[in-house]
Short mmCIF file of C-alpha atoms in Angstrom, two decimals:
data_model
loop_
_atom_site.label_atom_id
_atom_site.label_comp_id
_atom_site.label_asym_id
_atom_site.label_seq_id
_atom_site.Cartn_x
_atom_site.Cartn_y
_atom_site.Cartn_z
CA UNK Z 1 -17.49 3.14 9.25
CA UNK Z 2 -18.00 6.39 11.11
CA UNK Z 3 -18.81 9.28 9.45
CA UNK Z 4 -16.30 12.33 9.49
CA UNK Z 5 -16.82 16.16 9.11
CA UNK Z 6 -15.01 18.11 7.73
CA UNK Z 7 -13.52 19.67 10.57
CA UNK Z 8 -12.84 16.05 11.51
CA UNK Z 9 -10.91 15.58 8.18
CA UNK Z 10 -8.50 18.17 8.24
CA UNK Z 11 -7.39 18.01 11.53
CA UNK Z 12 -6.34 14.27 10.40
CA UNK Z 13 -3.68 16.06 7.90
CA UNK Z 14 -1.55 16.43 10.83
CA UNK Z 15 -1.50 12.49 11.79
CA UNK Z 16 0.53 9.94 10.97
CA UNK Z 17 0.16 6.35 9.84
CA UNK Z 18 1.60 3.64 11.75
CA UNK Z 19 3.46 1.16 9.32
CA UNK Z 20 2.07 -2.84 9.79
CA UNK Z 21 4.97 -4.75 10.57
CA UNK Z 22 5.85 -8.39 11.79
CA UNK Z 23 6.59 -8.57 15.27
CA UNK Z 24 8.51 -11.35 16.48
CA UNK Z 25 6.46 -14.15 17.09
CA UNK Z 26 5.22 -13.24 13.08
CA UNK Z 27 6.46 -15.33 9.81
CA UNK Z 28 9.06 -13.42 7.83
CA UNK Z 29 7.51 -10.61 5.68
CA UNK Z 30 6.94 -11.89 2.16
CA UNK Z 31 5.08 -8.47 0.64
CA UNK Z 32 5.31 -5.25 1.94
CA UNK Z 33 2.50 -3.27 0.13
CA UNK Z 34 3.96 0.04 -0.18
CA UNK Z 35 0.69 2.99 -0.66
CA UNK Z 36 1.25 6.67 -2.01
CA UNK Z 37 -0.12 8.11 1.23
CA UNK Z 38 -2.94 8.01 3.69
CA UNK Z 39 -5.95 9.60 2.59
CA UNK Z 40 -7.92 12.06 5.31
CA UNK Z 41 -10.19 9.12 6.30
CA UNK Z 42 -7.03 6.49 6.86
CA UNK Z 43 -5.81 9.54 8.69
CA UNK Z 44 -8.48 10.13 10.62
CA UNK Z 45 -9.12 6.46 11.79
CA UNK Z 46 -5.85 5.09 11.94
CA UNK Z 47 -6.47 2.44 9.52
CA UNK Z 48 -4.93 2.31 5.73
CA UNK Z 49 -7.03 2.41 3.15
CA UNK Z 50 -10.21 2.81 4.97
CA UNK Z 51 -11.96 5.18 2.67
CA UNK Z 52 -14.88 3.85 1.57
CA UNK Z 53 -14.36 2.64 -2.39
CA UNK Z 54 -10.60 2.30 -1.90
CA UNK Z 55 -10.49 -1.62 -3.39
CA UNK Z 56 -7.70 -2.90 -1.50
CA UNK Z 57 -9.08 -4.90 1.08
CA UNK Z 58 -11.54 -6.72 -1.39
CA UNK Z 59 -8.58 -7.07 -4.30
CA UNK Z 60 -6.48 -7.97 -1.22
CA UNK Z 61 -8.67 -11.01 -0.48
CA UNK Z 62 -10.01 -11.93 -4.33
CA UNK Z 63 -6.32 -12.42 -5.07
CA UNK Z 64 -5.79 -15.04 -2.41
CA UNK Z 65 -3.64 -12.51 0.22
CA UNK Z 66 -6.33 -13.51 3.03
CA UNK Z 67 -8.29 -16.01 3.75
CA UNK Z 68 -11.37 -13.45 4.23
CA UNK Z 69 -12.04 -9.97 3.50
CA UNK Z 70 -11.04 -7.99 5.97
CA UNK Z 71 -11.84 -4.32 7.26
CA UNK Z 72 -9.62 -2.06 7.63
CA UNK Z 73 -9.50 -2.10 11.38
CA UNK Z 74 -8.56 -5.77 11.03
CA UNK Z 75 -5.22 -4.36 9.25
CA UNK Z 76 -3.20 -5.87 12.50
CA UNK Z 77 -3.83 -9.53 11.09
CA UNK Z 78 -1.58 -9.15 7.94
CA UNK Z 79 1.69 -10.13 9.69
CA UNK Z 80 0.64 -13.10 10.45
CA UNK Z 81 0.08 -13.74 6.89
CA UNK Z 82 3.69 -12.33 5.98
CA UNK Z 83 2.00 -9.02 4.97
CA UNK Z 84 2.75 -5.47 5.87
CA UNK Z 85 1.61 -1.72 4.62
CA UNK Z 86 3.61 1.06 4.51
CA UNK Z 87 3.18 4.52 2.52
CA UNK Z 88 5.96 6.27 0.42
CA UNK Z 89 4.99 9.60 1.71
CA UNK Z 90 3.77 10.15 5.49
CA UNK Z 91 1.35 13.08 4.85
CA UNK Z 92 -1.90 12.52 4.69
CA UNK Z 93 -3.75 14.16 1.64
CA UNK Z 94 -7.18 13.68 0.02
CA UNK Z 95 -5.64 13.18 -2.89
CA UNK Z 96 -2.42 12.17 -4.10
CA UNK Z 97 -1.34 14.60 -6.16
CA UNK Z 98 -1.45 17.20 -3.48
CA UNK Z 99 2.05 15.66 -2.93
CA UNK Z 100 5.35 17.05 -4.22
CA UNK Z 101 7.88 15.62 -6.26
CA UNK Z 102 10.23 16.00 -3.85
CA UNK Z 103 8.03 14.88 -0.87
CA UNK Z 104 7.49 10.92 -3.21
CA UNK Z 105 11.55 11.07 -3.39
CA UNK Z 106 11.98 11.55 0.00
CA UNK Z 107 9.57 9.07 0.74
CA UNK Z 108 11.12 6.54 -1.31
CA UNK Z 109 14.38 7.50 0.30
CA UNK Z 110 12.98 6.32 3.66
CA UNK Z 111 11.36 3.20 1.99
CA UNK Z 112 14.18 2.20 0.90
CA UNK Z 113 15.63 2.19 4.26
CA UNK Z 114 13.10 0.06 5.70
CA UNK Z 115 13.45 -2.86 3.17
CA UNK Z 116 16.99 -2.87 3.90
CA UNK Z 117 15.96 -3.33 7.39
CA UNK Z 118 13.26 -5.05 7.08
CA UNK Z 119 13.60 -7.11 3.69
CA UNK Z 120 10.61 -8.69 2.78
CA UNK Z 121 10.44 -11.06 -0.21
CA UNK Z 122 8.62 -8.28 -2.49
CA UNK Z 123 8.29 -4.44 -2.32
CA UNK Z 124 4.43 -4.07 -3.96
CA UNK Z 125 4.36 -0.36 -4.52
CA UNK Z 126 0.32 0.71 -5.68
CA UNK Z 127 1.16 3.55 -7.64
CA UNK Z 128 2.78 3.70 -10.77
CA UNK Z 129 3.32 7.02 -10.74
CA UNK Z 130 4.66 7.34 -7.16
CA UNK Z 131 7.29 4.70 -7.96
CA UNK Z 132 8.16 6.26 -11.22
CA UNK Z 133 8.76 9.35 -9.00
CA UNK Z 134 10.64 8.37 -6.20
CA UNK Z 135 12.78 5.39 -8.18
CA UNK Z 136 13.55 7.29 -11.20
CA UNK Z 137 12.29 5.14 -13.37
CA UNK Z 138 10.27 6.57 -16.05
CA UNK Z 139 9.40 3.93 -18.31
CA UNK Z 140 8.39 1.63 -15.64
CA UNK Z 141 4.93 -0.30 -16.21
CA UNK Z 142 2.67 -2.24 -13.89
CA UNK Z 143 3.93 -5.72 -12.78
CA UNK Z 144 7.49 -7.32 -11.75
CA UNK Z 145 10.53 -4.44 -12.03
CA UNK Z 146 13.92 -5.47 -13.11
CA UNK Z 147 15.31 -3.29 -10.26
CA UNK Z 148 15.92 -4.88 -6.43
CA UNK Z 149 16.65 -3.41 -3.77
CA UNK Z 150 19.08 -5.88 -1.64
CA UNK Z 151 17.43 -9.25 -1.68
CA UNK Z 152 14.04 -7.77 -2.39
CA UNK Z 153 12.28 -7.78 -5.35
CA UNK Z 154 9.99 -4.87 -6.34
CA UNK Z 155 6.11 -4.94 -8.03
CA UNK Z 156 4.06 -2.18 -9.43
CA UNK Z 157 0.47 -2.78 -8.74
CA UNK Z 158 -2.24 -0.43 -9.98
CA UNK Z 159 -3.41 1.83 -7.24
CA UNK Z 160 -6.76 0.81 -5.71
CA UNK Z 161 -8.21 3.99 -5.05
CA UNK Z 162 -11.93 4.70 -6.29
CA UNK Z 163 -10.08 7.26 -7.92
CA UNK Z 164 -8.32 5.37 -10.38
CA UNK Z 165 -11.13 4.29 -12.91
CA UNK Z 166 -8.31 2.72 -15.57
CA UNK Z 167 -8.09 -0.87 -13.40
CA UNK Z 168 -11.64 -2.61 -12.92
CA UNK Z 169 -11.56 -4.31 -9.68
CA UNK Z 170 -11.07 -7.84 -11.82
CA UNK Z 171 -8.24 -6.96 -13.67
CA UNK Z 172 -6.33 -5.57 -10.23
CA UNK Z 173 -7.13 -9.01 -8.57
CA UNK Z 174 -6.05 -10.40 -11.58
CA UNK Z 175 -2.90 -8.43 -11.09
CA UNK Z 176 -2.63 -8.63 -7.58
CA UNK Z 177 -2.98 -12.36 -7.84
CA UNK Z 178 0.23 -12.89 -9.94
CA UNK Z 179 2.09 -10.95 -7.45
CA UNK Z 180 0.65 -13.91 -4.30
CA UNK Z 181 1.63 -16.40 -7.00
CA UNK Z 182 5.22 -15.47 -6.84
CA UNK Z 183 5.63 -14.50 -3.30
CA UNK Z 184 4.41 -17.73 -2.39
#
């Protein structure tokens, strides 16, 4: 993993993401794994969740999503597993909550769009409090939601940054897992 400065860092606030989607010749997209935002480091190497400590790729692979653990430059081999990564807001940030309100209901505005287009089996949003924000639902909790949108069913997951010290990295491969077990 290359090292940034900080120069380096803030000139990535002005990227954006590319989405990993199926192309054609890929099997139909069972989860689309739906982030807050790219970090400064994602940004900056054009990879999502490629900080250093972010847990995703290891929770990604403990819960049975790959068949290795991948880096994050590897990201392009999800479609062929019926995964795909997305973010609810395209500004990168070093931390989430330099995001608005409005900016997460926007976001989920144009999410929603692409699972209608799209429609993968599940939605797995990592963020409770993103998807709280930009569904509207307040009292939602980690795991399966009662909402769909279309065809697609939706799943809170706990988000795996380093940040977030409430989920041990058992308990979100634990939860993680239950979401593979139902995709299928």
């Amino acid at each position: 993993m290359p090292r940034f400065t900080a120069a380096e860092l803030q000139a990535a606030r002005s990227r954006l993401l590319p989405d990993v989607l199926p192309g054609p010749d890929d099997p139909p997209l069972r989860v689309l794994f739906c982030g807050i935002n790219p970090g400064l480091v994602s940004a900056a190497t054009g990879h999502h969740f490629a900080r250093p400590g972010n847990r995703f790729w290891p929770v990604l692979h403990g819960a049975g999503f790959t068949p290795r653990l991948l880096r994050p430059d590897e990201q392009g081999l999800l479609p062929g597993w019926g995964v795909g990564i997305t973010n609810m807001a395209a500004r990168a940030t070093a931390r989430a909550d330099e995001l608005s309100a409005a900016e997460i209901v926007e976001g989920g505005q144009v999410l929603r769009a692409l699972v209608e287009q799209r429609a993968p089996r599940w939605l797995a949003v990592v963020g409770i409090g993103a998807y709280r924000t930009a569904f509207g639902a307040k009292g939602a909790a980690v795991g399966p939601q009662d909402t769909m949108l279309g065809p697609t069913r939706i799943w809170v997951l706990p988000n795996p940054s380093g940040l977030n010290a409430h989920w041990s990295r058992a308990a979100m491969v634990e939860e993680f897992g239950r979401l593979r077990a139902a995709a299928g």
